[in-house]
């Protein structure tokens, strides 16, 4: 990861981070034009020292490197608010929207970047071990940035090691960290990755073509995706997925997302960075 960041970041920013950071703990870098750089080590935000303020040129330099000098080719991703870089690094983007026919068609004058850095972490929790050994459809919930994706990666690899054929729907390229066709994050030998395919399309095509035992996907969003999950379960395919939610109670109160629970066996709730709070057996 250190090597990838050295290729992505302007030298001045990288050198300052190198002085103060353990890159194995670095989870996020925030850059805003005219403001200091902030970085997060295991969820604790700190300001990068010195009199360093981010310039629009440095924002442009990062975007040029992330898109291999083809910003226009990544316009669809930018409109969706992100670019995926090598190794599963995801760069959130915001700036000035350009509208056409009532729809967002481009983002210009980009002023802020949120660089999220993935990690694979071994998780030692008997409750998670129990889910792996007695797997039923599982939903991982938490607020953004608390470690849902990290836990999902770990469980994908463990389920693969148990002999399940796991199909990962990696629409944003963050789960698998595939770069130039090579997977940079170990998700197990029995895992297949559908990369960059919209989840709705992947549900329809990949279930038939790849015959998975389990489908794994990140950040379920909206009724259509929930309906696709229900359809996969009807076909006999198991599911492990994440969704943003404050806590189990708020999920149950949601008119839309409470429908997920009709097909779920376990719900894992994360509160705080990497803190697994509750593992709920829905059927009990």
mmCIF file of C-alpha atoms in Angstrom:
data_model
loop_
_atom_site.group_PDB
_atom_site.id
_atom_site.type_symbol
_atom_site.label_atom_id
_atom_site.label_comp_id
_atom_site.label_asym_id
_atom_site.label_seq_id
_atom_site.Cartn_x
_atom_site.Cartn_y
_atom_site.Cartn_z
ATOM 1 C CA UNK A 1 0.000 0.000 0.000
ATOM 2 C CA UNK A 2 2.898 2.358 0.725
ATOM 3 C CA UNK A 3 4.155 1.871 -2.834
ATOM 4 C CA UNK A 4 0.724 2.620 -4.318
ATOM 5 C CA UNK A 5 0.367 5.801 -2.280
ATOM 6 C CA UNK A 6 3.815 6.949 -3.363
ATOM 7 C CA UNK A 7 2.621 6.689 -6.978
ATOM 8 C CA UNK A 8 -0.706 8.439 -6.285
ATOM 9 C CA UNK A 9 0.156 11.349 -3.993
ATOM 10 C CA UNK A 10 2.206 14.459 -4.772
ATOM 11 C CA UNK A 11 5.720 14.005 -3.384
ATOM 12 C CA UNK A 12 5.391 16.768 -0.792
ATOM 13 C CA UNK A 13 2.275 15.206 0.755
ATOM 14 C CA UNK A 14 3.640 11.665 0.604
ATOM 15 C CA UNK A 15 6.904 12.683 2.289
ATOM 16 C CA UNK A 16 5.078 14.380 5.172
ATOM 17 C CA UNK A 17 2.837 11.340 5.667
ATOM 18 C CA UNK A 18 5.889 9.074 5.557
ATOM 19 C CA UNK A 19 7.394 10.973 8.486
ATOM 20 C CA UNK A 20 4.414 10.503 10.801
ATOM 21 C CA UNK A 21 2.390 7.510 9.579
ATOM 22 C CA UNK A 22 2.383 3.789 9.999
ATOM 23 C CA UNK A 23 0.947 2.987 6.570
ATOM 24 C CA UNK A 24 -0.449 -0.290 7.904
ATOM 25 C CA UNK A 25 -2.794 1.772 10.094
ATOM 26 C CA UNK A 26 -3.578 4.559 7.615
ATOM 27 C CA UNK A 27 -7.238 4.322 6.621
ATOM 28 C CA UNK A 28 -8.121 7.688 5.084
ATOM 29 C CA UNK A 29 -6.600 10.880 3.675
ATOM 30 C CA UNK A 30 -8.730 14.004 3.217
ATOM 31 C CA UNK A 31 -7.643 16.830 0.935
ATOM 32 C CA UNK A 32 -9.521 20.113 0.492
ATOM 33 C CA UNK A 33 -8.311 23.027 -1.654
ATOM 34 C CA UNK A 34 -6.825 25.776 0.502
ATOM 35 C CA UNK A 35 -6.962 23.709 3.681
ATOM 36 C CA UNK A 36 -4.595 21.373 5.575
ATOM 37 C CA UNK A 37 -4.339 17.654 4.869
ATOM 38 C CA UNK A 38 -6.049 15.411 7.406
ATOM 39 C CA UNK A 39 -5.384 11.707 7.775
ATOM 40 C CA UNK A 40 -6.925 8.916 9.818
ATOM 41 C CA UNK A 41 -5.032 6.218 11.705
ATOM 42 C CA UNK A 42 -7.523 3.536 12.798
ATOM 43 C CA UNK A 43 -10.308 6.117 12.892
ATOM 44 C CA UNK A 44 -8.418 8.915 14.665
ATOM 45 C CA UNK A 45 -8.160 12.046 12.507
ATOM 46 C CA UNK A 46 -5.027 14.153 12.693
ATOM 47 C CA UNK A 47 -3.792 17.205 10.807
ATOM 48 C CA UNK A 48 -0.642 16.789 8.789
ATOM 49 C CA UNK A 49 1.987 19.036 10.341
ATOM 50 C CA UNK A 50 3.707 22.084 8.979
ATOM 51 C CA UNK A 51 2.243 24.937 6.953
ATOM 52 C CA UNK A 52 1.007 22.661 4.187
ATOM 53 C CA UNK A 53 -2.212 23.666 2.438
ATOM 54 C CA UNK A 54 -3.682 21.712 -0.457
ATOM 55 C CA UNK A 55 -3.592 23.428 -3.852
ATOM 56 C CA UNK A 56 -5.952 22.886 -6.790
ATOM 57 C CA UNK A 57 -2.874 21.744 -8.706
ATOM 58 C CA UNK A 58 -2.253 18.933 -6.206
ATOM 59 C CA UNK A 59 -5.891 17.833 -6.478
ATOM 60 C CA UNK A 60 -5.467 17.774 -10.260
ATOM 61 C CA UNK A 61 -2.210 15.818 -9.971
ATOM 62 C CA UNK A 62 -3.864 13.097 -7.879
ATOM 63 C CA UNK A 63 -6.809 12.856 -10.270
ATOM 64 C CA UNK A 64 -4.486 12.644 -13.259
ATOM 65 C CA UNK A 65 -2.535 9.798 -11.673
ATOM 66 C CA UNK A 66 -5.676 7.976 -10.543
ATOM 67 C CA UNK A 67 -7.204 8.149 -14.036
ATOM 68 C CA UNK A 68 -3.920 7.540 -15.876
ATOM 69 C CA UNK A 69 -4.234 11.020 -17.425
ATOM 70 C CA UNK A 70 -7.668 10.181 -18.892
ATOM 71 C CA UNK A 71 -10.051 12.095 -16.655
ATOM 72 C CA UNK A 72 -12.779 12.144 -19.311
ATOM 73 C CA UNK A 73 -12.764 8.334 -19.529
ATOM 74 C CA UNK A 74 -13.672 8.205 -15.833
ATOM 75 C CA UNK A 75 -16.500 10.738 -16.059
ATOM 76 C CA UNK A 76 -19.229 8.192 -15.260
ATOM 77 C CA UNK A 77 -17.438 7.223 -12.051
ATOM 78 C CA UNK A 78 -16.795 10.848 -11.139
ATOM 79 C CA UNK A 79 -20.495 11.649 -11.569
ATOM 80 C CA UNK A 80 -21.167 8.773 -9.164
ATOM 81 C CA UNK A 81 -18.802 10.462 -6.709
ATOM 82 C CA UNK A 82 -15.704 8.277 -6.758
ATOM 83 C CA UNK A 83 -12.744 6.822 -8.643
ATOM 84 C CA UNK A 84 -11.244 3.437 -7.818
ATOM 85 C CA UNK A 85 -7.462 3.329 -7.888
ATOM 86 C CA UNK A 86 -5.054 0.368 -7.825
ATOM 87 C CA UNK A 87 -5.159 -1.950 -4.823
ATOM 88 C CA UNK A 88 -8.798 -1.186 -3.997
ATOM 89 C CA UNK A 89 -8.107 2.434 -2.997
ATOM 90 C CA UNK A 90 -11.307 4.459 -3.448
ATOM 91 C CA UNK A 91 -11.177 8.209 -3.992
ATOM 92 C CA UNK A 92 -14.336 10.094 -3.094
ATOM 93 C CA UNK A 93 -14.802 13.292 -5.101
ATOM 94 C CA UNK A 94 -16.831 16.447 -4.719
ATOM 95 C CA UNK A 95 -16.921 19.750 -6.545
ATOM 96 C CA UNK A 96 -19.223 21.760 -8.817
ATOM 97 C CA UNK A 97 -21.942 19.787 -10.570
ATOM 98 C CA UNK A 98 -22.815 20.278 -14.238
ATOM 99 C CA UNK A 99 -26.482 19.581 -15.011
ATOM 100 C CA UNK A 100 -28.031 18.607 -18.338
ATOM 101 C CA UNK A 101 -31.697 17.856 -18.806
ATOM 102 C CA UNK A 102 -32.212 17.773 -15.066
ATOM 103 C CA UNK A 103 -29.478 15.164 -14.524
ATOM 104 C CA UNK A 104 -25.918 15.436 -13.273
ATOM 105 C CA UNK A 105 -23.643 14.898 -16.276
ATOM 106 C CA UNK A 106 -20.228 16.030 -14.992
ATOM 107 C CA UNK A 107 -18.333 17.423 -12.018
ATOM 108 C CA UNK A 108 -15.912 20.306 -12.540
ATOM 109 C CA UNK A 109 -13.740 22.441 -10.278
ATOM 110 C CA UNK A 110 -13.115 19.492 -7.965
ATOM 111 C CA UNK A 111 -12.263 20.828 -4.520
ATOM 112 C CA UNK A 112 -12.228 17.832 -2.155
ATOM 113 C CA UNK A 113 -10.911 14.283 -2.203
ATOM 114 C CA UNK A 114 -11.431 11.529 0.349
ATOM 115 C CA UNK A 115 -8.907 8.752 -0.227
ATOM 116 C CA UNK A 116 -10.015 5.544 1.496
ATOM 117 C CA UNK A 117 -7.326 2.902 1.951
ATOM 118 C CA UNK A 118 -8.354 -0.764 2.242
ATOM 119 C CA UNK A 119 -6.772 -3.259 4.617
ATOM 120 C CA UNK A 120 -7.068 -6.985 5.175
ATOM 121 C CA UNK A 121 -7.247 -7.758 8.885
ATOM 122 C CA UNK A 122 -7.476 -11.094 10.674
ATOM 123 C CA UNK A 123 -10.506 -10.984 12.954
ATOM 124 C CA UNK A 124 -10.612 -13.111 16.083
ATOM 125 C CA UNK A 125 -14.208 -13.311 17.258
ATOM 126 C CA UNK A 126 -15.981 -16.541 18.200
ATOM 127 C CA UNK A 127 -19.303 -15.126 17.032
ATOM 128 C CA UNK A 128 -17.942 -14.583 13.519
ATOM 129 C CA UNK A 129 -16.361 -18.059 13.575
ATOM 130 C CA UNK A 130 -19.783 -19.460 14.410
ATOM 131 C CA UNK A 131 -21.370 -17.734 11.414
ATOM 132 C CA UNK A 132 -18.673 -19.164 9.121
ATOM 133 C CA UNK A 133 -19.226 -22.701 10.429
ATOM 134 C CA UNK A 134 -23.018 -22.489 10.341
ATOM 135 C CA UNK A 135 -23.467 -20.068 7.491
ATOM 136 C CA UNK A 136 -26.817 -18.501 6.747
ATOM 137 C CA UNK A 137 -27.571 -15.275 4.911
ATOM 138 C CA UNK A 138 -25.693 -12.519 6.729
ATOM 139 C CA UNK A 139 -26.028 -8.748 6.827
ATOM 140 C CA UNK A 140 -23.270 -6.485 8.209
ATOM 141 C CA UNK A 141 -24.425 -3.030 9.316
ATOM 142 C CA UNK A 142 -22.731 0.127 10.607
ATOM 143 C CA UNK A 143 -22.274 3.803 9.940
ATOM 144 C CA UNK A 144 -19.894 4.701 7.075
ATOM 145 C CA UNK A 145 -16.207 4.134 7.785
ATOM 146 C CA UNK A 146 -16.554 1.742 10.727
ATOM 147 C CA UNK A 147 -15.161 -1.377 9.040
ATOM 148 C CA UNK A 148 -18.022 -3.150 7.256
ATOM 149 C CA UNK A 149 -15.964 -3.761 4.133
ATOM 150 C CA UNK A 150 -12.953 -4.990 6.125
ATOM 151 C CA UNK A 151 -15.116 -7.540 7.945
ATOM 152 C CA UNK A 152 -16.781 -8.544 4.678
ATOM 153 C CA UNK A 153 -13.403 -9.242 3.037
ATOM 154 C CA UNK A 154 -12.346 -11.392 5.978
ATOM 155 C CA UNK A 155 -15.579 -13.402 5.912
ATOM 156 C CA UNK A 156 -15.385 -13.885 2.144
ATOM 157 C CA UNK A 157 -11.942 -15.467 2.466
ATOM 158 C CA UNK A 158 -12.996 -17.649 5.380
ATOM 159 C CA UNK A 159 -16.102 -18.863 3.540
ATOM 160 C CA UNK A 160 -13.985 -19.590 0.469
ATOM 161 C CA UNK A 161 -11.611 -21.625 2.628
ATOM 162 C CA UNK A 162 -14.606 -23.638 3.861
ATOM 163 C CA UNK A 163 -15.174 -24.703 0.238
ATOM 164 C CA UNK A 164 -18.028 -22.400 -0.736
ATOM 165 C CA UNK A 165 -17.950 -20.982 -4.253
ATOM 166 C CA UNK A 166 -18.206 -17.271 -3.430
ATOM 167 C CA UNK A 167 -19.111 -14.758 -6.119
ATOM 168 C CA UNK A 168 -18.075 -11.203 -5.228
ATOM 169 C CA UNK A 169 -20.054 -8.434 -6.915
ATOM 170 C CA UNK A 170 -17.407 -5.715 -6.815
ATOM 171 C CA UNK A 171 -19.100 -2.852 -8.636
ATOM 172 C CA UNK A 172 -16.649 -0.197 -7.416
ATOM 173 C CA UNK A 173 -13.463 -2.277 -7.430
ATOM 174 C CA UNK A 174 -12.949 -1.732 -3.717
ATOM 175 C CA UNK A 175 -13.602 -5.216 -2.332
ATOM 176 C CA UNK A 176 -11.105 -7.190 -4.399
ATOM 177 C CA UNK A 177 -8.509 -4.541 -5.181
ATOM 178 C CA UNK A 178 -8.127 -5.930 -8.699
ATOM 179 C CA UNK A 179 -5.633 -3.961 -10.746
ATOM 180 C CA UNK A 180 -4.857 -4.833 -14.384
ATOM 181 C CA UNK A 181 -6.616 -8.157 -13.910
ATOM 182 C CA UNK A 182 -4.617 -9.092 -10.811
ATOM 183 C CA UNK A 183 -6.274 -9.440 -7.416
ATOM 184 C CA UNK A 184 -4.283 -7.569 -4.756
ATOM 185 C CA UNK A 185 -6.418 -8.600 -1.775
ATOM 186 C CA UNK A 186 -6.638 -12.291 -0.862
ATOM 187 C CA UNK A 187 -10.298 -13.317 -0.963
ATOM 188 C CA UNK A 188 -9.647 -17.060 -1.134
ATOM 189 C CA UNK A 189 -9.106 -19.696 -3.811
ATOM 190 C CA UNK A 190 -12.804 -20.461 -4.308
ATOM 191 C CA UNK A 191 -13.791 -16.840 -4.911
ATOM 192 C CA UNK A 192 -14.794 -15.311 -8.254
ATOM 193 C CA UNK A 193 -15.025 -11.549 -8.799
ATOM 194 C CA UNK A 194 -17.447 -9.707 -11.083
ATOM 195 C CA UNK A 195 -15.623 -6.381 -11.333
ATOM 196 C CA UNK A 196 -17.152 -3.084 -12.392
ATOM 197 C CA UNK A 197 -20.521 -4.612 -13.294
ATOM 198 C CA UNK A 198 -23.560 -2.797 -11.833
ATOM 199 C CA UNK A 199 -24.978 -5.018 -9.118
ATOM 200 C CA UNK A 200 -28.439 -5.165 -10.703
ATOM 201 C CA UNK A 201 -26.955 -6.513 -13.956
ATOM 202 C CA UNK A 202 -24.618 -8.884 -12.125
ATOM 203 C CA UNK A 203 -27.438 -10.455 -10.100
ATOM 204 C CA UNK A 204 -29.277 -11.256 -13.317
ATOM 205 C CA UNK A 205 -26.354 -12.647 -15.314
ATOM 206 C CA UNK A 206 -23.762 -14.043 -12.903
ATOM 207 C CA UNK A 207 -26.061 -16.298 -10.864
ATOM 208 C CA UNK A 208 -26.809 -18.287 -14.003
ATOM 209 C CA UNK A 209 -23.310 -18.278 -15.461
ATOM 210 C CA UNK A 210 -21.138 -18.826 -12.357
ATOM 211 C CA UNK A 211 -23.390 -21.010 -10.159
ATOM 212 C CA UNK A 212 -22.256 -19.498 -6.853
ATOM 213 C CA UNK A 213 -23.035 -20.960 -3.453
ATOM 214 C CA UNK A 214 -22.745 -17.488 -1.904
ATOM 215 C CA UNK A 215 -22.972 -13.987 -3.348
ATOM 216 C CA UNK A 216 -21.025 -11.294 -1.476
ATOM 217 C CA UNK A 217 -21.554 -7.602 -2.095
ATOM 218 C CA UNK A 218 -20.927 -4.261 -0.440
ATOM 219 C CA UNK A 219 -23.294 -1.378 0.330
ATOM 220 C CA UNK A 220 -26.785 -2.536 -0.617
ATOM 221 C CA UNK A 221 -28.735 0.493 -1.771
ATOM 222 C CA UNK A 222 -32.391 0.865 -2.744
ATOM 223 C CA UNK A 223 -35.389 -1.333 -3.382
ATOM 224 C CA UNK A 224 -34.176 -2.811 -6.660
ATOM 225 C CA UNK A 225 -31.061 -4.286 -5.063
ATOM 226 C CA UNK A 226 -33.120 -5.609 -2.159
ATOM 227 C CA UNK A 227 -35.480 -7.291 -4.625
ATOM 228 C CA UNK A 228 -32.498 -8.859 -6.418
ATOM 229 C CA UNK A 229 -31.231 -10.285 -3.132
ATOM 230 C CA UNK A 230 -34.650 -11.810 -2.444
ATOM 231 C CA UNK A 231 -34.625 -13.356 -5.906
ATOM 232 C CA UNK A 232 -31.155 -14.865 -5.390
ATOM 233 C CA UNK A 233 -32.277 -16.373 -2.093
ATOM 234 C CA UNK A 234 -35.340 -17.805 -3.846
ATOM 235 C CA UNK A 235 -32.946 -19.477 -6.317
ATOM 236 C CA UNK A 236 -31.075 -21.122 -3.429
ATOM 237 C CA UNK A 237 -28.026 -18.830 -3.404
ATOM 238 C CA UNK A 238 -26.857 -17.559 -0.016
ATOM 239 C CA UNK A 239 -26.016 -13.911 0.575
ATOM 240 C CA UNK A 240 -23.518 -11.915 2.620
ATOM 241 C CA UNK A 241 -23.788 -8.139 2.255
ATOM 242 C CA UNK A 242 -23.306 -4.804 3.986
ATOM 243 C CA UNK A 243 -25.627 -1.851 4.432
ATOM 244 C CA UNK A 244 -25.318 1.562 6.099
ATOM 245 C CA UNK A 245 -27.404 1.779 9.256
ATOM 246 C CA UNK A 246 -27.095 3.361 12.701
ATOM 247 C CA UNK A 247 -28.166 0.207 14.535
ATOM 248 C CA UNK A 248 -30.423 -2.863 14.137
ATOM 249 C CA UNK A 249 -33.448 -0.993 15.463
ATOM 250 C CA UNK A 250 -33.213 1.763 12.831
ATOM 251 C CA UNK A 251 -32.911 -0.866 10.094
ATOM 252 C CA UNK A 252 -36.032 -2.604 11.329
ATOM 253 C CA UNK A 253 -37.941 0.701 11.299
ATOM 254 C CA UNK A 254 -37.039 1.433 7.679
ATOM 255 C CA UNK A 255 -39.883 0.797 5.243
ATOM 256 C CA UNK A 256 -37.425 -0.201 2.521
ATOM 257 C CA UNK A 257 -34.498 -1.834 4.304
ATOM 258 C CA UNK A 258 -36.514 -3.813 6.833
ATOM 259 C CA UNK A 259 -37.427 -6.065 3.884
ATOM 260 C CA UNK A 260 -33.847 -7.330 3.899
ATOM 261 C CA UNK A 261 -34.483 -9.017 7.227
ATOM 262 C CA UNK A 262 -37.063 -11.340 5.640
ATOM 263 C CA UNK A 263 -34.157 -13.201 4.022
ATOM 264 C CA UNK A 264 -31.427 -12.829 6.636
ATOM 265 C CA UNK A 265 -30.213 -15.378 9.197
ATOM 266 C CA UNK A 266 -27.569 -13.291 10.976
ATOM 267 C CA UNK A 267 -27.095 -9.559 11.431
ATOM 268 C CA UNK A 268 -23.700 -8.220 12.550
ATOM 269 C CA UNK A 269 -23.646 -4.704 13.996
ATOM 270 C CA UNK A 270 -20.422 -2.663 14.159
ATOM 271 C CA UNK A 271 -20.212 0.357 16.458
ATOM 272 C CA UNK A 272 -17.003 2.368 16.476
ATOM 273 C CA UNK A 273 -14.015 1.592 14.277
ATOM 274 C CA UNK A 274 -13.768 -2.193 13.981
ATOM 275 C CA UNK A 275 -15.827 -2.817 17.105
ATOM 276 C CA UNK A 276 -18.228 -5.716 16.515
ATOM 277 C CA UNK A 277 -21.072 -4.971 18.900
ATOM 278 C CA UNK A 278 -23.874 -7.445 18.283
ATOM 279 C CA UNK A 279 -24.255 -10.653 16.314
ATOM 280 C CA UNK A 280 -27.994 -11.287 16.131
ATOM 281 C CA UNK A 281 -29.505 -14.605 15.118
ATOM 282 C CA UNK A 282 -32.643 -13.307 13.384
ATOM 283 C CA UNK A 283 -34.429 -16.654 13.647
ATOM 284 C CA UNK A 284 -34.220 -16.883 17.413
#
